[in-house]
PDB file of C-alpha atoms in Angstrom:
ATOM      1  CA  LEU A   1       9.546  -3.167 -32.034  1.00 86.00           C
ATOM      2  CA  ASP A   2       6.205  -4.292 -29.596  1.00 88.00           C
ATOM      3  CA  LEU A   3       6.625  -2.615 -27.117  1.00 89.00           C
ATOM      4  CA  CYS A   4       6.722   0.853 -30.041  1.00 93.00           C
ATOM      5  CA  GLN A   5       3.215   0.597 -30.652  1.00 96.00           C
ATOM      6  CA  GLU A   6       1.144   3.455 -29.590  1.00 97.00           C
ATOM      7  CA  GLU A   7      -0.802   0.697 -27.217  1.00 97.00           C
ATOM      8  CA  ASN A   8       1.455  -0.958 -25.523  1.00 97.00           C
ATOM      9  CA  ILE A   9       3.217   2.911 -24.832  1.00 98.00           C
ATOM     10  CA  ALA A  10       0.246   3.344 -23.030  1.00 98.00           C
ATOM     11  CA  VAL A  11      -0.453   0.368 -20.758  1.00 98.00           C
ATOM     12  CA  PHE A  12       3.394   1.755 -19.390  1.00 98.00           C
ATOM     13  CA  LYS A  13       2.766   5.157 -19.059  1.00 98.00           C
ATOM     14  CA  ILE A  14      -0.806   4.159 -17.095  1.00 98.00           C
ATOM     15  CA  GLN A  15       1.551   2.107 -15.155  1.00 98.00           C
ATOM     16  CA  HIS A  16       3.924   4.950 -14.670  1.00 98.00           C
ATOM     17  CA  VAL A  17       1.542   6.816 -13.425  1.00 98.00           C
ATOM     18  CA  ALA A  18      -0.187   4.707 -11.708  1.00 98.00           C
ATOM     19  CA  VAL A  19       2.808   4.003  -9.423  1.00 98.00           C
ATOM     20  CA  GLU A  20       3.896   7.424  -8.828  1.00 98.00           C
ATOM     21  CA  ALA A  21       0.721   8.102  -7.565  1.00 98.00           C
ATOM     22  CA  ILE A  22       0.864   5.286  -4.943  1.00 98.00           C
ATOM     23  CA  ARG A  23       4.359   6.493  -3.746  1.00 98.00           C
ATOM     24  CA  ASN A  24       2.949  10.297  -3.201  1.00 98.00           C
ATOM     25  CA  PHE A  25      -0.293   8.866  -2.191  1.00 99.00           C
ATOM     26  CA  LEU A  26       2.218   7.076   0.987  1.00 98.00           C
ATOM     27  CA  PHE A  27       4.929   9.605   1.482  1.00 98.00           C
ATOM     28  CA  GLU A  28       2.081  12.370   2.265  1.00 98.00           C
ATOM     29  CA  ARG A  29       0.440   9.493   4.994  1.00 98.00           C
ATOM     30  CA  ARG A  30       3.959   9.802   6.423  1.00 98.00           C
ATOM     31  CA  PHE A  31       5.405   6.023   4.876  1.00 98.00           C
ATOM     32  CA  THR A  32       8.918   5.420   4.698  1.00 98.00           C
ATOM     33  CA  GLU A  33      10.418   3.811   1.147  1.00 98.00           C
ATOM     34  CA  VAL A  34      12.604   0.598   1.631  1.00 98.00           C
ATOM     35  CA  HIS A  35      14.679  -2.201   0.145  1.00 98.00           C
ATOM     36  CA  THR A  36      14.886  -5.609   1.350  1.00 97.00           C
ATOM     37  CA  PRO A  37      16.910  -7.834   0.548  1.00 96.00           C
ATOM     38  CA  ARG A  38      16.289 -10.426  -2.952  1.00 96.00           C
ATOM     39  CA  ILE A  39      18.627 -13.423  -1.683  1.00 95.00           C
ATOM     40  CA  ILE A  40      17.206 -14.961   1.270  1.00 92.00           C
ATOM     41  CA  ALA A  41      18.258 -18.167   3.283  1.00 86.00           C
ATOM     42  CA  SER A  42      14.214 -19.321   4.274  1.00 74.00           C
ATOM     43  CA  ALA A  43      10.795 -19.169   2.546  1.00 66.00           C
ATOM     44  CA  THR A  44       9.176 -16.268   3.625  1.00 59.00           C
ATOM     45  CA  GLU A  45       5.461 -17.896   3.220  1.00 61.00           C
ATOM     46  CA  GLY A  46       6.761 -21.561   3.354  1.00 59.00           C
ATOM     47  CA  GLY A  47       5.635 -24.059   0.763  1.00 57.00           C
ATOM     48  CA  ALA A  48       7.606 -25.116  -2.849  1.00 63.00           C
ATOM     49  CA  ALA A  49       7.631 -21.774  -5.209  1.00 84.00           C
ATOM     50  CA  LEU A  50      11.198 -20.975  -4.492  1.00 90.00           C
ATOM     51  CA  PHE A  51      13.520 -20.160  -6.558  1.00 93.00           C
ATOM     52  CA  PRO A  52      17.248 -21.589  -5.105  1.00 92.00           C
ATOM     53  CA  VAL A  53      20.305 -20.314  -5.835  1.00 93.00           C
ATOM     54  CA  GLY A  54      23.814 -20.732  -5.348  1.00 94.00           C
ATOM     55  CA  TYR A  55      24.569 -18.111  -2.851  1.00 95.00           C
ATOM     56  CA  PHE A  56      29.045 -19.002  -2.707  1.00 96.00           C
ATOM     57  CA  GLU A  57      28.618 -22.411  -0.482  1.00 94.00           C
ATOM     58  CA  ARG A  58      25.623 -22.588   0.911  1.00 92.00           C
ATOM     59  CA  LYS A  59      21.902 -22.730  -0.704  1.00 90.00           C
ATOM     60  CA  ALA A  60      19.609 -19.678  -1.170  1.00 92.00           C
ATOM     61  CA  PHE A  61      16.654 -18.341  -2.797  1.00 93.00           C
ATOM     62  CA  LEU A  62      14.847 -15.669  -4.743  1.00 95.00           C
ATOM     63  CA  ALA A  63      12.450 -13.630  -1.918  1.00 94.00           C
ATOM     64  CA  GLN A  64       8.577 -14.445  -2.656  1.00 93.00           C
ATOM     65  CA  SER A  65       8.114 -11.113  -0.762  1.00 93.00           C
ATOM     66  CA  PRO A  66       9.278  -8.426   1.733  1.00 95.00           C
ATOM     67  CA  GLN A  67       7.036  -9.730   4.796  1.00 95.00           C
ATOM     68  CA  LEU A  68       9.204 -10.490   7.319  1.00 94.00           C
ATOM     69  CA  TYR A  69      11.688  -8.101   6.829  1.00 96.00           C
ATOM     70  CA  LYS A  70       9.266  -5.274   6.797  1.00 97.00           C
ATOM     71  CA  GLU A  71       7.516  -6.748   9.912  1.00 97.00           C
ATOM     72  CA  GLU A  72      10.567  -6.441  11.369  1.00 97.00           C
ATOM     73  CA  LEU A  73      11.091  -3.294  10.115  1.00 97.00           C
ATOM     74  CA  VAL A  74       8.276  -1.371  11.752  1.00 98.00           C
ATOM     75  CA  MET A  75      10.084  -1.696  15.389  1.00 96.00           C
ATOM     76  CA  SER A  76      11.185   0.747  14.507  1.00 96.00           C
ATOM     77  CA  LEU A  77      10.025   3.466  11.300  1.00 98.00           C
ATOM     78  CA  GLU A  78       6.770   2.382  12.162  1.00 98.00           C
ATOM     79  CA  ARG A  79       5.348   2.478   8.975  1.00 98.00           C
ATOM     80  CA  VAL A  80       7.027   1.412   5.860  1.00 98.00           C
ATOM     81  CA  PHE A  81       6.566   0.750   1.997  1.00 98.00           C
ATOM     82  CA  GLU A  82       8.316  -0.902  -0.684  1.00 98.00           C
ATOM     83  CA  VAL A  83       7.869  -1.302  -4.624  1.00 98.00           C
ATOM     84  CA  GLY A  84      10.181  -4.508  -5.770  1.00 98.00           C
ATOM     85  CA  PRO A  85      10.180  -7.344  -8.190  1.00 97.00           C
ATOM     86  CA  PHE A  86       9.799 -10.882  -6.708  1.00 96.00           C
ATOM     87  CA  PHE A  87       9.424 -13.627  -7.689  1.00 95.00           C
ATOM     88  CA  ARG A  88       7.867 -17.230  -7.087  1.00 92.00           C
ATOM     89  CA  ALA A  89       7.979 -20.485  -9.041  1.00 90.00           C
ATOM     90  CA  GLU A  90       4.899 -20.792 -10.346  1.00 78.00           C
ATOM     91  CA  GLU A  91       3.820 -23.971 -11.713  1.00 78.00           C
ATOM     92  CA  SER A  92       0.338 -22.308 -12.743  1.00 75.00           C
ATOM     93  CA  HIS A  93       0.223 -20.859 -16.226  1.00 79.00           C
ATOM     94  CA  THR A  94      -2.941 -18.309 -16.458  1.00 85.00           C
ATOM     95  CA  ARG A  95      -3.305 -15.062 -17.572  1.00 86.00           C
ATOM     96  CA  LEU A  96      -2.652 -14.104 -14.256  1.00 86.00           C
ATOM     97  CA  HIS A  97       0.658 -15.879 -12.951  1.00 86.00           C
ATOM     98  CA  SER A  98       4.266 -15.079 -13.308  1.00 93.00           C
ATOM     99  CA  SER A  99       7.022 -16.087 -11.966  1.00 94.00           C
ATOM    100  CA  GLU A 100       8.925 -11.948 -11.319  1.00 96.00           C
ATOM    101  CA  PHE A 101       6.033  -9.359 -10.682  1.00 96.00           C
ATOM    102  CA  VAL A 102       6.284  -6.606  -8.686  1.00 98.00           C
ATOM    103  CA  SER A 103       4.724  -6.337  -5.794  1.00 98.00           C
ATOM    104  CA  ILE A 104       3.727  -3.068  -3.865  1.00 98.00           C
ATOM    105  CA  ASP A 105       4.042  -3.855  -0.113  1.00 98.00           C
ATOM    106  CA  ILE A 106       3.265  -1.510   3.014  1.00 98.00           C
ATOM    107  CA  GLU A 107       3.140  -2.532   7.200  1.00 98.00           C
ATOM    108  CA  GLN A 108       1.926  -0.481   9.709  1.00 98.00           C
ATOM    109  CA  ALA A 109       2.929  -0.380  13.187  1.00 98.00           C
ATOM    110  CA  PHE A 110      -0.201   0.020  15.739  1.00 98.00           C
ATOM    111  CA  ALA A 111      -3.031  -0.601  13.333  1.00 98.00           C
ATOM    112  CA  SER A 112      -5.180  -3.353  12.431  1.00 98.00           C
ATOM    113  CA  ALA A 113      -6.944  -5.199   8.958  1.00 98.00           C
ATOM    114  CA  GLU A 114      -9.717  -3.126   9.222  1.00 98.00           C
ATOM    115  CA  ASP A 115      -7.315   0.012   9.419  1.00 98.00           C
ATOM    116  CA  VAL A 116      -4.937  -0.988   6.265  1.00 98.00           C
ATOM    117  CA  MET A 117      -8.764  -1.865   4.829  1.00 98.00           C
ATOM    118  CA  GLN A 118      -9.531   2.093   4.733  1.00 98.00           C
ATOM    119  CA  LEU A 119      -5.814   3.058   3.785  1.00 98.00           C
ATOM    120  CA  LEU A 120      -5.968   0.597   0.865  1.00 98.00           C
ATOM    121  CA  GLU A 121      -9.634   1.819  -0.408  1.00 98.00           C
ATOM    122  CA  GLN A 122      -8.708   5.891  -0.333  1.00 98.00           C
ATOM    123  CA  LEU A 123      -5.375   4.657  -1.630  1.00 98.00           C
ATOM    124  CA  MET A 124      -7.384   2.511  -4.747  1.00 98.00           C
ATOM    125  CA  GLN A 125      -9.477   6.012  -5.270  1.00 98.00           C
ATOM    126  CA  TYR A 126      -6.776   8.186  -5.971  1.00 98.00           C
ATOM    127  CA  THR A 127      -4.743   6.356  -7.920  1.00 98.00           C
ATOM    128  CA  CYS A 128      -8.253   5.835 -10.594  1.00 98.00           C
ATOM    129  CA  ARG A 129      -8.461   9.485  -9.833  1.00 98.00           C
ATOM    130  CA  VAL A 130      -4.848  10.343 -11.098  1.00 98.00           C
ATOM    131  CA  VAL A 131      -4.983   8.106 -13.560  1.00 98.00           C
ATOM    132  CA  ASN A 132      -8.210   9.558 -15.214  1.00 98.00           C
ATOM    133  CA  GLU A 133      -6.485  12.580 -14.672  1.00 98.00           C
ATOM    134  CA  LYS A 134      -3.101  12.441 -15.952  1.00 98.00           C
ATOM    135  CA  CYS A 135      -3.564   9.551 -19.037  1.00 98.00           C
ATOM    136  CA  ARG A 136      -6.268  10.711 -21.137  1.00 98.00           C
ATOM    137  CA  ILE A 137      -5.051  10.271 -24.238  1.00 98.00           C
ATOM    138  CA  GLU A 138      -3.625   7.076 -23.319  1.00 98.00           C
ATOM    139  CA  LEU A 139      -6.934   5.545 -22.009  1.00 98.00           C
ATOM    140  CA  ALA A 140      -8.735   6.970 -25.272  1.00 98.00           C
ATOM    141  CA  THR A 141      -5.556   4.790 -27.258  1.00 98.00           C
ATOM    142  CA  LEU A 142      -6.180   2.077 -25.004  1.00 98.00           C
ATOM    143  CA  LYS A 143     -10.264   2.689 -25.318  1.00 98.00           C
ATOM    144  CA  HIS A 144     -10.984   2.441 -21.824  1.00 97.00           C
ATOM    145  CA  ASN A 145     -12.447   4.513 -19.344  1.00 96.00           C
ATOM    146  CA  ILE A 146     -11.713   4.116 -15.717  1.00 97.00           C
ATOM    147  CA  GLU A 147     -14.411   4.837 -12.628  1.00 94.00           C
ATOM    148  CA  VAL A 148     -13.441   6.126  -9.483  1.00 97.00           C
ATOM    149  CA  PRO A 149     -14.497   3.962  -7.469  1.00 98.00           C
ATOM    150  CA  LYS A 150     -16.965   5.788  -4.016  1.00 97.00           C
ATOM    151  CA  LEU A 151     -15.720   4.600  -0.892  1.00 98.00           C
ATOM    152  CA  PRO A 152     -16.168   2.672   1.385  1.00 98.00           C
ATOM    153  CA  PHE A 153     -15.467  -0.517  -1.006  1.00 98.00           C
ATOM    154  CA  LYS A 154     -18.518  -3.195   0.042  1.00 98.00           C
ATOM    155  CA  ARG A 155     -17.070  -5.775   2.098  1.00 98.00           C
ATOM    156  CA  LEU A 156     -17.785  -9.677   2.442  1.00 98.00           C
ATOM    157  CA  THR A 157     -17.459 -12.349   4.784  1.00 98.00           C
ATOM    158  CA  TYR A 158     -16.137 -15.751   3.565  1.00 98.00           C
ATOM    159  CA  ASP A 159     -19.409 -17.045   4.798  1.00 98.00           C
ATOM    160  CA  GLU A 160     -21.653 -14.789   2.638  1.00 98.00           C
ATOM    161  CA  VAL A 161     -19.183 -14.940  -0.745  1.00 98.00           C
ATOM    162  CA  LEU A 162     -19.790 -19.062  -0.340  1.00 98.00           C
ATOM    163  CA  GLN A 163     -23.611 -18.253   0.814  1.00 98.00           C
ATOM    164  CA  LYS A 164     -23.761 -15.777  -2.565  1.00 97.00           C
ATOM    165  CA  LEU A 165     -22.133 -18.774  -4.573  1.00 97.00           C
ATOM    166  CA  LYS A 166     -25.215 -21.602  -3.132  1.00 97.00           C
ATOM    167  CA  GLN A 167     -27.605 -19.381  -4.114  1.00 97.00           C
ATOM    168  CA  GLU A 168     -25.539 -19.543  -8.375  1.00 96.00           C
ATOM    169  CA  ASP A 169     -25.613 -23.666  -7.624  1.00 97.00           C
ATOM    170  CA  ILE A 170     -21.807 -23.089  -6.764  1.00 97.00           C
ATOM    171  CA  GLU A 171     -21.334 -25.310  -3.912  1.00 97.00           C
ATOM    172  CA  ILE A 172     -18.131 -25.229  -2.105  1.00 97.00           C
ATOM    173  CA  PRO A 173     -17.296 -27.076   1.244  1.00 97.00           C
ATOM    174  CA  TRP A 174     -16.277 -24.756   4.285  1.00 97.00           C
ATOM    175  CA  GLY A 175     -12.526 -23.999   4.666  1.00 96.00           C
ATOM    176  CA  GLU A 176     -11.976 -24.824   0.865  1.00 96.00           C
ATOM    177  CA  ASP A 177     -10.303 -22.006  -1.477  1.00 94.00           C
ATOM    178  CA  ILE A 178     -12.737 -20.352  -3.930  1.00 96.00           C
ATOM    179  CA  PRO A 179     -12.009 -21.638  -7.148  1.00 94.00           C
ATOM    180  CA  THR A 180     -11.570 -19.500 -10.425  1.00 93.00           C
ATOM    181  CA  PRO A 181     -14.493 -20.325 -12.436  1.00 95.00           C
ATOM    182  CA  ALA A 182     -16.543 -20.028  -8.739  1.00 97.00           C
ATOM    183  CA  PHE A 183     -14.461 -16.038  -8.874  1.00 97.00           C
ATOM    184  CA  ARG A 184     -15.688 -15.079 -12.365  1.00 96.00           C
ATOM    185  CA  ARG A 185     -19.332 -15.805 -10.882  1.00 97.00           C
ATOM    186  CA  LEU A 186     -18.828 -13.794  -8.180  1.00 97.00           C
ATOM    187  CA  GLY A 187     -17.274 -10.911 -10.161  1.00 97.00           C
ATOM    188  CA  LYS A 188     -20.803 -10.626 -12.532  1.00 96.00           C
ATOM    189  CA  ILE A 189     -22.696 -10.203  -9.093  1.00 96.00           C
ATOM    190  CA  TYR A 190     -19.794  -7.500  -8.127  1.00 97.00           C
ATOM    191  CA  PRO A 191     -18.032  -5.822 -10.947  1.00 95.00           C
ATOM    192  CA  HIS A 192     -16.488  -3.919  -9.259  1.00 95.00           C
ATOM    193  CA  PHE A 193     -14.230  -3.522  -6.217  1.00 98.00           C
ATOM    194  CA  TYR A 194     -15.058  -5.284  -2.434  1.00 98.00           C
ATOM    195  CA  PHE A 195     -13.307  -6.578  -0.342  1.00 98.00           C
ATOM    196  CA  ILE A 196     -13.645 -10.523   1.217  1.00 98.00           C
ATOM    197  CA  THR A 197     -12.579 -10.921   5.137  1.00 98.00           C
ATOM    198  CA  ASP A 198     -12.819 -13.261   7.516  1.00 98.00           C
ATOM    199  CA  TRP A 199     -11.629 -16.454   6.008  1.00 98.00           C
ATOM    200  CA  PRO A 200     -10.652 -19.693   7.412  1.00 98.00           C
ATOM    201  CA  THR A 201      -7.149 -19.386   9.604  1.00 98.00           C
ATOM    202  CA  HIS A 202      -5.682 -22.434   8.017  1.00 96.00           C
ATOM    203  CA  SER A 203      -5.906 -21.217   4.416  1.00 95.00           C
ATOM    204  CA  LYS A 204      -4.087 -18.177   4.996  1.00 96.00           C
ATOM    205  CA  ALA A 205      -0.196 -17.163   6.165  1.00 94.00           C
ATOM    206  CA  PHE A 206       1.232 -18.246   9.742  1.00 95.00           C
ATOM    207  CA  TYR A 207       1.992 -14.884   9.828  1.00 96.00           C
ATOM    208  CA  ILE A 208      -2.173 -13.562   9.525  1.00 98.00           C
ATOM    209  CA  LYS A 209      -3.549 -12.885  12.951  1.00 98.00           C
ATOM    210  CA  PRO A 210      -6.589 -15.745  13.996  1.00 98.00           C
ATOM    211  CA  ARG A 211      -9.030 -13.419  15.795  1.00 98.00           C
ATOM    212  CA  ASP A 212      -9.585 -13.836  19.557  1.00 97.00           C
ATOM    213  CA  ASP A 213     -13.368 -14.741  19.548  1.00 98.00           C
ATOM    214  CA  LYS A 214     -13.124 -17.142  16.708  1.00 98.00           C
ATOM    215  CA  PRO A 215      -9.906 -18.384  15.654  1.00 98.00           C
ATOM    216  CA  GLU A 216     -10.529 -20.824  13.080  1.00 98.00           C
ATOM    217  CA  LEU A 217     -11.448 -17.702  11.343  1.00 98.00           C
ATOM    218  CA  CYS A 218      -8.166 -14.402  10.913  1.00 98.00           C
ATOM    219  CA  GLU A 219      -8.071 -11.039  10.001  1.00 98.00           C
ATOM    220  CA  GLY A 220      -6.374 -11.525   6.726  1.00 98.00           C
ATOM    221  CA  PHE A 221      -8.580 -10.392   3.624  1.00 98.00           C
ATOM    222  CA  ASP A 222      -8.407 -10.112  -0.370  1.00 98.00           C
ATOM    223  CA  LEU A 223      -9.665  -6.813  -2.191  1.00 98.00           C
ATOM    224  CA  MET A 224     -10.870  -8.282  -5.167  1.00 98.00           C
ATOM    225  CA  TRP A 225     -11.825  -6.335  -8.409  1.00 97.00           C
ATOM    226  CA  ARG A 226     -15.292  -8.654 -10.205  1.00 96.00           C
ATOM    227  CA  TRP A 227     -13.107 -11.597 -10.121  1.00 96.00           C
ATOM    228  CA  ILE A 228      -9.402 -10.775 -10.114  1.00 96.00           C
ATOM    229  CA  GLU A 229      -7.784 -11.132  -6.876  1.00 96.00           C
ATOM    230  CA  LEU A 230      -5.313  -7.210  -6.771  1.00 98.00           C
ATOM    231  CA  VAL A 231      -4.048  -7.145  -2.808  1.00 98.00           C
ATOM    232  CA  SER A 232      -4.089  -9.517  -0.312  1.00 98.00           C
ATOM    233  CA  GLY A 233      -3.289  -8.335   3.456  1.00 98.00           C
ATOM    234  CA  GLY A 234      -4.189  -8.585   6.847  1.00 98.00           C
ATOM    235  CA  THR A 235      -3.566  -8.378  11.338  1.00 98.00           C
ATOM    236  CA  ARG A 236      -0.722  -9.859  11.534  1.00 98.00           C
ATOM    237  CA  ILE A 237       0.669 -11.725  14.646  1.00 98.00           C
ATOM    238  CA  ALA A 238       3.252 -10.060  17.339  1.00 97.00           C
ATOM    239  CA  THR A 239       3.827 -12.663  20.175  1.00 97.00           C
ATOM    240  CA  LYS A 240       6.415 -15.006  19.222  1.00 97.00           C
ATOM    241  CA  GLU A 241       4.225 -17.676  20.633  1.00 97.00           C
ATOM    242  CA  LEU A 242       1.305 -17.508  18.399  1.00 97.00           C
ATOM    243  CA  LEU A 243       3.971 -17.540  15.704  1.00 97.00           C
ATOM    244  CA  ILE A 244       5.813 -20.249  16.564  1.00 97.00           C
ATOM    245  CA  LYS A 245       2.401 -22.006  17.226  1.00 97.00           C
ATOM    246  CA  ARG A 246       0.997 -20.765  13.272  1.00 97.00           C
ATOM    247  CA  LEU A 247       4.304 -22.053  11.792  1.00 95.00           C
ATOM    248  CA  LYS A 248       4.275 -25.838  12.992  1.00 95.00           C
ATOM    249  CA  GLU A 249       0.552 -25.811  12.131  1.00 95.00           C
ATOM    250  CA  LYS A 250       1.153 -25.390   8.724  1.00 93.00           C
ATOM    251  CA  GLY A 251       4.432 -27.870   8.539  1.00 91.00           C
ATOM    252  CA  LEU A 252       7.140 -25.176   9.018  1.00 90.00           C
ATOM    253  CA  ASN A 253      10.040 -25.584  11.145  1.00 91.00           C
ATOM    254  CA  PRO A 254      10.547 -22.214  13.499  1.00 93.00           C
ATOM    255  CA  GLU A 255      14.634 -23.130  13.806  1.00 91.00           C
ATOM    256  CA  SER A 256      14.333 -21.191   9.858  1.00 87.00           C
ATOM    257  CA  PHE A 257      12.739 -18.868  11.376  1.00 91.00           C
ATOM    258  CA  LYS A 258      14.532 -18.642  14.505  1.00 91.00           C
ATOM    259  CA  HIS A 259      16.381 -14.789  13.648  1.00 91.00           C
ATOM    260  CA  HIS A 260      12.832 -13.537  12.322  1.00 93.00           C
ATOM    261  CA  LEU A 261      11.567 -14.621  15.842  1.00 95.00           C
ATOM    262  CA  GLN A 262      14.066 -13.280  17.883  1.00 94.00           C
ATOM    263  CA  ALA A 263      13.141  -9.748  16.551  1.00 93.00           C
ATOM    264  CA  PHE A 264       9.557 -10.757  18.650  1.00 94.00           C
ATOM    265  CA  GLY A 265      11.472 -11.124  21.877  1.00 90.00           C
ATOM    266  CA  TYR A 266      12.052  -7.288  22.107  1.00 91.00           C
ATOM    267  CA  GLY A 267       8.666  -6.469  21.808  1.00 88.00           C
ATOM    268  CA  MET A 268       6.886  -6.085  18.052  1.00 96.00           C
ATOM    269  CA  PRO A 269       4.113  -3.230  18.672  1.00 97.00           C
ATOM    270  CA  PRO A 270       0.333  -5.049  16.908  1.00 98.00           C
ATOM    271  CA  HIS A 271       0.860  -4.441  13.286  1.00 98.00           C
ATOM    272  CA  ALA A 272      -1.204  -4.508   9.724  1.00 98.00           C
ATOM    273  CA  GLY A 273      -0.189  -4.641   5.963  1.00 98.00           C
ATOM    274  CA  TRP A 274      -1.166  -5.767   2.716  1.00 98.00           C
ATOM    275  CA  ALA A 275       0.361  -5.970  -1.003  1.00 98.00           C
ATOM    276  CA  ILE A 276       0.151  -4.870  -4.591  1.00 98.00           C
ATOM    277  CA  GLY A 277       0.264  -7.475  -7.622  1.00 97.00           C
ATOM    278  CA  LEU A 278       2.178  -3.947  -9.626  1.00 98.00           C
ATOM    279  CA  GLU A 279       0.827  -5.831 -13.206  1.00 98.00           C
ATOM    280  CA  ARG A 280      -2.773  -7.034 -11.815  1.00 97.00           C
ATOM    281  CA  LEU A 281      -3.271  -3.169 -11.173  1.00 98.00           C
ATOM    282  CA  THR A 282      -2.245  -2.389 -13.876  1.00 98.00           C
ATOM    283  CA  MET A 283      -4.877  -4.916 -15.849  1.00 98.00           C
ATOM    284  CA  MET A 284      -7.937  -3.538 -14.276  1.00 98.00           C
ATOM    285  CA  LEU A 285      -6.122   0.501 -14.812  1.00 98.00           C
ATOM    286  CA  THR A 286      -5.818  -0.723 -19.079  1.00 98.00           C
ATOM    287  CA  GLY A 287      -8.500  -3.204 -19.303  1.00 97.00           C
ATOM    288  CA  LYS A 288      -5.769  -5.732 -20.535  1.00 97.00           C
ATOM    289  CA  ARG A 289      -6.839  -9.379 -19.902  1.00 95.00           C
ATOM    290  CA  ASN A 290      -2.776 -10.834 -19.396  1.00 96.00           C
ATOM    291  CA  ILE A 291      -1.015 -10.088 -17.393  1.00 96.00           C
ATOM    292  CA  ARG A 292       1.723 -10.527 -20.307  1.00 95.00           C
ATOM    293  CA  GLU A 293       0.895  -7.591 -21.416  1.00 96.00           C
ATOM    294  CA  VAL A 294       1.203  -5.052 -18.738  1.00 98.00           C
ATOM    295  CA  THR A 295       4.688  -6.804 -17.769  1.00 97.00           C
ATOM    296  CA  LEU A 296       7.816  -5.290 -19.987  1.00 96.00           C
ATOM    297  CA  TYR A 297       9.785  -8.707 -20.302  1.00 95.00           C
ATOM    298  CA  PRO A 298       7.364 -11.451 -18.756  1.00 94.00           C
ATOM    299  CA  ARG A 299       8.580 -14.287 -17.278  1.00 94.00           C
ATOM    300  CA  ASP A 300       6.990 -17.361 -16.515  1.00 91.00           C
ATOM    301  CA  ARG A 301       7.480 -21.279 -16.629  1.00 89.00           C
ATOM    302  CA  PHE A 302       7.903 -21.412 -20.552  1.00 90.00           C
ATOM    303  CA  ARG A 303       9.948 -17.939 -20.876  1.00 90.00           C
ATOM    304  CA  LEU A 304      13.294 -16.562 -19.904  1.00 91.00           C
ATOM    305  CA  THR A 305      13.997 -14.363 -23.226  1.00 90.00           C
ATOM    306  CA  PRO A 306      14.324 -11.597 -24.313  1.00 89.00           C
TER     307      PRO A 306
END
């Protein structure tokens, strides 16, 4: 019955229009929609946030993301995207985390982080405009206004963010993650969309490319909206040797990724991509403050029904 309330119906109609707009935007730019496996043999991004599943006589896992598959697919299809559910055994019980979520992923051959950042900001502007035009009744029901952003979005480096926070009397040692309270302060300074670039290499996933001129920094980025991370992406490593090195640095066994590494032996094009969390995007579009309010049937550490 909760889903029969006008306000909740409005949320999911807006979400539908947003996904439709994103698909149309990517189709117009010659992206091919793909569907990758949800049952996988090894961790996509490492770490312990995996759900194990029994797969006949073997152990398998629910996919955290389509990252490795979409990278392999750019060898032939060049521009791919996927909209689908993924799974992370999140220990965090917050308003922003859920164990099952919908991710909108793209990967593009012969592209850099800057290329896909420009694509992303254009997509965000387009999606906001379409939702504004098509969902006036729903937005009025939610008493929420969407401001169509101007391009380009502000770009801040990790070092600039640390410097800005220092001016606000928040000291973060270089190389550490930025905690939520610091992001909340940053969101008051920058209350719209902004990118954070040039993260420390060790803080990002093994497949994010270190900068050629400064290997301690990488070509990864996050798109923020106020204090919420909406999108993560970057230039990917395109050489097998560097990828093996980064796997080892992350404490991961290259043997577990042998099928993925095999693709790099045939000549992987330079490529880049990103992933949008649909539920977080819906929070931005609807003004909701809890991810459970924009998820039809939320799954978290304590919720497995209905």
